[in-house]
Each structure stands twice: as C-alpha cells, then as structure tokens.
Amino acid sequence: MALVPYEEGGGWGARQLHSPAATYRFASRTIRLRQDWRRLGVAAVVWDAAVVLCAYLEMGSTDLRDRSVIELGAGTGLLGIVATLLGARVTITDRAAALEFLESNVQANLPSELRPRAVVKELTWGKDLGNFPPGAFDFILGADIVYLEETFAELLQTLEHLCSEQTVILLSCRIRYERDHKFLKMLRGRFSVYEVHYDSSKDVHIYKAQRGSCKDDF
C-alpha cells in the first residue's frame, strides 16, 4: 500500500484502525498483527478488503498449495501470511519504508518451518521490476491497493510485467469513487476481468483478471 494519508471517518472503524494490534483467525491459526497508523498510515493497518480476500482464499476455491504467489502493497502482511499458511510460496512486497514493519509481522505469525516459503521484498510499482522475473508467478494478490489515481499506470505496468498467460490476478477492493471505476476500465483494457465474489456486509468486491480476451462486466 502507498504510504499516504487516508480519509476515514470517526467511530468504531477509526478506533480499529488506530489500535496498535489486530487479531484474526485463518487457516486454523491465530494471527496477531502490529498496526502503526501514526508512523506509516494506510500501510500499517488491516483493511476489510484484505480480510475478505483471506476468507475467500480459505474457502478453497483457489488452490494455493505449492503455487508461486506475489502480493502487492502488502501493508501489515495479513494476506501474504494467510497465503503462506495455505501452502503457497509467497513474495510479500511493499515500498521500502514499510518493509521492517511488514517483516516483523510475517516473522511473528509464521511457524519456523514455513518462514522460508515467505520472502519480504521491496517493490515500488513501475520502478523495481528488474528485480522480479517476468511472468514468474501463478497468482498476484492485492487488497485495497486501488485508490490513488496517480499510481494506476505504474500498477498496471507492474501487473503486466509479473503476468504470464497462466497467471491469475485477484484484487479485492471497495468501489468508493469514480476513480475506482476508471481503474477497472483500465484493467479491463489489458486483461480479461470479472467479479468472482462480493461481500455485502463489508461492501468489498473481488475481481479476477487474466491475460486474454477482455470481458465487459463492469
């Protein structure tokens, strides 16, 4: 996730975001994550989109066992941690300023035998692509990474670099603003995209994208 301020109202949701920790239960394990809103902003709190995508993966419709996975904008690391617990080999990425925080959450929540299957690595969209082999991943995961219009072109460039013909992209997000629809239209121009899940309680959509003929599902 980009390290920027985020517009958020008061009430319970704001208190949850500003809490120093968050606890979840996935893959038969309790996951306790540090949060640090004051220091890192949106990169250091758990958003609903990550929780919904974790639950979707845990349902088993997507088999991650021994698959190569990369997470973009990992933030607290919840999604990458869960993917590792579900059997994947995961590269968990974010910008440099978030890596120490991210690494601490990953190390604290993976059993020692699984830690070699999760690698935390710097990735600034559109800039560090030479450090990642093109088309090397079976799955690309992203939770609530679509909200800054100035990053859309770099995010799409990154997705195209990382994708092979077989790669599956799973993006979870809320559709808050007109710019979110703009990104989906841009994504649809490069990939075949369709919605695979909607959580009405959290108003979170999960989209699946792959190379190939494009579908007009928006």
Tab-separated table of C-alpha atoms in Angstrom:
chain	number	residue	atom	x	y	z
A	1	MET	CA	0.000	0.000	0.000
A	2	ALA	CA	1.185	3.500	-0.688
A	3	LEU	CA	2.341	5.436	2.347
A	4	VAL	CA	-0.167	8.270	2.229
A	5	PRO	CA	-2.897	9.733	4.430
A	6	TYR	CA	-6.332	8.226	4.018
A	7	GLU	CA	-9.733	9.799	4.509
A	8	GLU	CA	-11.510	7.940	7.281
A	9	GLY	CA	-14.420	8.957	9.472
A	10	GLY	CA	-14.702	8.580	13.218
A	11	GLY	CA	-16.422	5.907	15.246
A	12	TRP	CA	-15.623	2.235	15.694
A	13	GLY	CA	-13.865	1.859	12.350
A	14	ALA	CA	-11.428	4.660	13.133
A	15	ARG	CA	-10.738	3.220	16.595
A	16	GLN	CA	-9.982	-0.146	14.993
A	17	LEU	CA	-7.566	1.450	12.529
A	18	HIS	CA	-5.734	3.298	15.290
A	19	SER	CA	-5.447	0.219	17.517
A	20	PRO	CA	-1.841	-0.972	17.978
A	21	ALA	CA	-2.799	-4.556	17.100
A	22	ALA	CA	-5.388	-6.636	15.256
A	23	THR	CA	-6.154	-10.343	15.679
A	24	TYR	CA	-7.648	-12.746	13.121
A	25	ARG	CA	-8.240	-16.471	12.730
A	26	PHE	CA	-7.354	-18.038	9.383
A	27	ALA	CA	-6.000	-21.424	8.275
A	28	SER	CA	-6.553	-22.821	11.783
A	29	ARG	CA	-4.153	-20.312	13.277
A	30	THR	CA	-4.497	-17.113	15.269
A	31	ILE	CA	-2.763	-14.220	13.515
A	32	ARG	CA	-1.789	-11.221	15.634
A	33	LEU	CA	-0.652	-8.207	13.668
A	34	ARG	CA	1.005	-4.994	14.791
A	35	GLN	CA	-0.574	-1.810	13.452
A	36	ASP	CA	1.068	1.620	13.378
A	37	TRP	CA	-1.191	4.232	11.841
A	38	ARG	CA	0.720	7.216	13.238
A	39	ARG	CA	4.053	6.189	11.716
A	40	LEU	CA	3.079	4.548	8.433
A	41	GLY	CA	-0.553	5.481	7.788
A	42	VAL	CA	-2.543	3.199	5.490
A	43	ALA	CA	0.356	0.779	5.044
A	44	ALA	CA	0.233	-0.272	8.678
A	45	VAL	CA	-3.400	-1.116	9.343
A	46	VAL	CA	-5.596	-4.012	8.239
A	47	TRP	CA	-8.339	-3.078	5.768
A	48	ASP	CA	-11.545	-5.049	5.214
A	49	ALA	CA	-10.524	-5.915	1.658
A	50	ALA	CA	-7.605	-7.987	2.986
A	51	VAL	CA	-9.849	-9.836	5.435
A	52	VAL	CA	-12.397	-10.624	2.715
A	53	LEU	CA	-9.758	-11.896	0.278
A	54	CYS	CA	-8.206	-14.067	3.015
A	55	ALA	CA	-11.619	-15.579	3.724
A	56	TYR	CA	-12.170	-16.169	0.002
A	57	LEU	CA	-8.834	-17.974	-0.321
A	58	GLU	CA	-9.547	-20.031	2.778
A	59	MET	CA	-12.826	-21.255	1.260
A	60	GLY	CA	-10.670	-23.319	-1.071
A	61	SER	CA	-11.986	-22.294	-4.470
A	62	THR	CA	-8.403	-21.288	-5.282
A	63	ASP	CA	-5.763	-23.936	-4.554
A	64	LEU	CA	-2.553	-22.219	-3.470
A	65	ARG	CA	-0.601	-25.309	-2.443
A	66	ASP	CA	2.956	-25.129	-3.842
A	67	ARG	CA	1.968	-22.222	-6.084
A	68	SER	CA	4.151	-19.164	-6.609
A	69	VAL	CA	2.355	-16.083	-5.309
A	70	ILE	CA	3.256	-12.395	-5.091
A	71	GLU	CA	1.346	-9.872	-3.004
A	72	LEU	CA	1.436	-6.198	-3.988
A	73	GLY	CA	1.098	-3.422	-1.416
A	74	ALA	CA	1.132	-5.907	1.437
A	75	GLY	CA	0.867	-3.414	4.310
A	76	THR	CA	0.577	-5.426	7.532
A	77	GLY	CA	1.193	-8.686	5.681
A	78	LEU	CA	-2.090	-10.423	6.571
A	79	LEU	CA	-2.863	-11.612	3.049
A	80	GLY	CA	0.653	-12.900	2.359
A	81	ILE	CA	0.760	-14.647	5.735
A	82	VAL	CA	-2.538	-16.420	5.060
A	83	ALA	CA	-1.439	-17.423	1.546
A	84	THR	CA	1.715	-18.952	3.050
A	85	LEU	CA	-0.304	-20.821	5.676
A	86	LEU	CA	-2.470	-22.178	2.838
A	87	GLY	CA	0.607	-23.717	1.211
A	88	ALA	CA	1.887	-21.121	-1.251
A	89	ARG	CA	5.409	-19.845	-1.809
A	90	VAL	CA	4.870	-16.128	-1.353
A	91	THR	CA	6.804	-12.984	-2.216
A	92	ILE	CA	5.322	-10.266	0.001
A	93	THR	CA	6.034	-6.770	-1.299
A	94	ASP	CA	5.653	-3.129	-0.375
A	95	ARG	CA	7.615	0.110	-0.522
A	96	ALA	CA	10.896	0.412	1.357
A	97	ALA	CA	9.534	2.428	4.279
A	98	ALA	CA	7.089	-0.343	5.209
A	99	LEU	CA	9.423	-3.350	4.938
A	100	GLU	CA	10.770	-3.536	8.500
A	101	PHE	CA	7.247	-3.350	9.909
A	102	LEU	CA	5.982	-5.866	7.359
A	103	GLU	CA	8.826	-8.293	8.036
A	104	SER	CA	8.164	-8.220	11.776
A	105	ASN	CA	4.521	-9.249	11.275
A	106	VAL	CA	5.442	-12.014	8.841
A	107	GLN	CA	8.115	-13.486	11.131
A	108	ALA	CA	5.863	-13.297	14.192
A	109	ASN	CA	2.979	-15.163	12.562
A	110	LEU	CA	4.572	-17.970	10.568
A	111	PRO	CA	5.832	-21.172	12.185
A	112	SER	CA	9.553	-21.688	11.693
A	113	GLU	CA	9.082	-24.424	9.101
A	114	LEU	CA	7.049	-22.082	6.860
A	115	ARG	CA	9.190	-18.958	7.121
A	116	PRO	CA	11.453	-19.957	4.197
A	117	ARG	CA	8.330	-20.020	1.991
A	118	ALA	CA	7.649	-16.308	2.562
A	119	VAL	CA	10.053	-13.618	1.322
A	120	VAL	CA	9.543	-9.920	2.078
A	121	LYS	CA	10.861	-7.768	-0.751
A	122	GLU	CA	10.784	-4.132	-1.826
A	123	LEU	CA	8.625	-3.290	-4.818
A	124	THR	CA	7.665	0.214	-5.862
A	125	TRP	CA	5.228	-0.163	-8.731
A	126	GLY	CA	6.771	0.558	-12.100
A	127	LYS	CA	10.275	1.092	-10.700
A	128	ASP	CA	11.743	-2.130	-9.309
A	129	LEU	CA	10.556	-4.526	-11.977
A	130	GLY	CA	14.047	-5.668	-12.984
A	131	ASN	CA	14.281	-7.392	-9.595
A	132	PHE	CA	11.336	-9.630	-10.466
A	133	PRO	CA	11.404	-12.192	-13.270
A	134	PRO	CA	8.635	-11.507	-15.790
A	135	GLY	CA	5.730	-13.908	-15.750
A	136	ALA	CA	7.139	-15.953	-12.869
A	137	PHE	CA	4.081	-16.080	-10.624
A	138	ASP	CA	0.978	-18.266	-10.617
A	139	PHE	CA	-1.025	-15.726	-8.612
A	140	ILE	CA	-0.840	-11.992	-7.972
A	141	LEU	CA	-2.782	-10.779	-4.931
A	142	GLY	CA	-3.737	-7.245	-3.974
A	143	ALA	CA	-6.067	-5.979	-1.241
A	144	ASP	CA	-7.281	-2.383	-1.269
A	145	ILE	CA	-4.417	-1.183	-3.446
A	146	VAL	CA	-6.649	0.674	-5.911
A	147	TYR	CA	-7.266	4.152	-4.506
A	148	LEU	CA	-4.601	6.578	-5.758
A	149	GLU	CA	-5.201	7.565	-9.367
A	150	GLU	CA	-1.604	8.717	-9.820
A	151	THR	CA	-0.421	5.118	-9.206
A	152	PHE	CA	-2.754	3.413	-11.691
A	153	ALA	CA	-0.391	3.417	-14.684
A	154	GLU	CA	2.514	2.067	-12.612
A	155	LEU	CA	0.297	-0.608	-11.031
A	156	LEU	CA	-0.891	-1.766	-14.452
A	157	GLN	CA	2.689	-1.794	-15.743
A	158	THR	CA	3.672	-3.940	-12.769
A	159	LEU	CA	0.803	-6.368	-13.291
A	160	GLU	CA	1.695	-6.759	-16.966
A	161	HIS	CA	5.344	-7.423	-16.126
A	162	LEU	CA	4.548	-10.042	-13.495
A	163	CYS	CA	1.887	-11.890	-15.514
A	164	SER	CA	2.271	-14.871	-17.789
A	165	GLU	CA	-0.607	-16.221	-19.860
A	166	GLN	CA	-1.474	-18.516	-16.937
A	167	THR	CA	-1.147	-16.023	-14.079
A	168	VAL	CA	-4.308	-15.274	-12.097
A	169	ILE	CA	-4.692	-11.808	-10.549
A	170	LEU	CA	-7.037	-11.467	-7.560
A	171	LEU	CA	-7.809	-7.912	-6.444
A	172	SER	CA	-10.151	-7.084	-3.569
A	173	CYS	CA	-11.432	-3.562	-3.079
A	174	ARG	CA	-14.281	-1.264	-2.256
A	175	ILE	CA	-15.603	0.781	-5.145
A	176	ARG	CA	-15.663	4.180	-3.455
A	177	TYR	CA	-15.144	6.791	-6.121
A	178	GLU	CA	-15.279	7.417	-9.844
A	179	ARG	CA	-11.510	6.868	-9.993
A	180	ASP	CA	-12.040	3.265	-8.840
A	181	HIS	CA	-14.287	2.654	-11.835
A	182	LYS	CA	-11.629	4.282	-14.005
A	183	PHE	CA	-9.025	1.791	-12.800
A	184	LEU	CA	-11.330	-1.147	-13.505
A	185	LYS	CA	-11.840	0.173	-17.020
A	186	MET	CA	-8.065	0.485	-17.485
A	187	LEU	CA	-7.574	-3.038	-16.139
A	188	ARG	CA	-10.248	-4.370	-18.467
A	189	GLY	CA	-8.352	-2.850	-21.394
A	190	ARG	CA	-5.390	-5.144	-20.706
A	191	PHE	CA	-6.889	-8.243	-19.086
A	192	SER	CA	-9.974	-10.406	-19.064
A	193	VAL	CA	-11.669	-9.316	-15.844
A	194	TYR	CA	-14.723	-10.436	-13.943
A	195	GLU	CA	-16.079	-10.314	-10.422
A	196	VAL	CA	-15.810	-13.599	-8.519
A	197	HIS	CA	-17.082	-12.571	-5.084
A	198	TYR	CA	-18.900	-9.769	-3.300
A	199	ASP	CA	-19.109	-9.425	0.485
A	200	SER	CA	-22.173	-7.279	1.085
A	201	SER	CA	-21.501	-6.930	4.813
A	202	LYS	CA	-18.191	-5.183	4.143
A	203	ASP	CA	-19.014	-3.848	0.653
A	204	VAL	CA	-15.887	-5.489	-0.790
A	205	HIS	CA	-15.574	-6.855	-4.331
A	206	ILE	CA	-13.053	-9.459	-5.503
A	207	TYR	CA	-12.040	-9.302	-9.154
A	208	LYS	CA	-10.170	-11.961	-11.093
A	209	ALA	CA	-8.027	-10.882	-14.043
A	210	GLN	CA	-6.020	-12.834	-16.615
A	211	ARG	CA	-4.419	-12.165	-19.954
A	212	GLY	CA	-6.678	-12.871	-22.887
A	213	SER	CA	-9.862	-11.569	-24.455
A	214	CYS	CA	-11.464	-8.881	-22.358
A	215	LYS	CA	-14.969	-9.039	-20.905
A	216	ASP	CA	-17.297	-6.102	-20.351
A	217	ASP	CA	-18.512	-6.996	-16.876
A	218	PHE	CA	-18.476	-3.533	-15.326
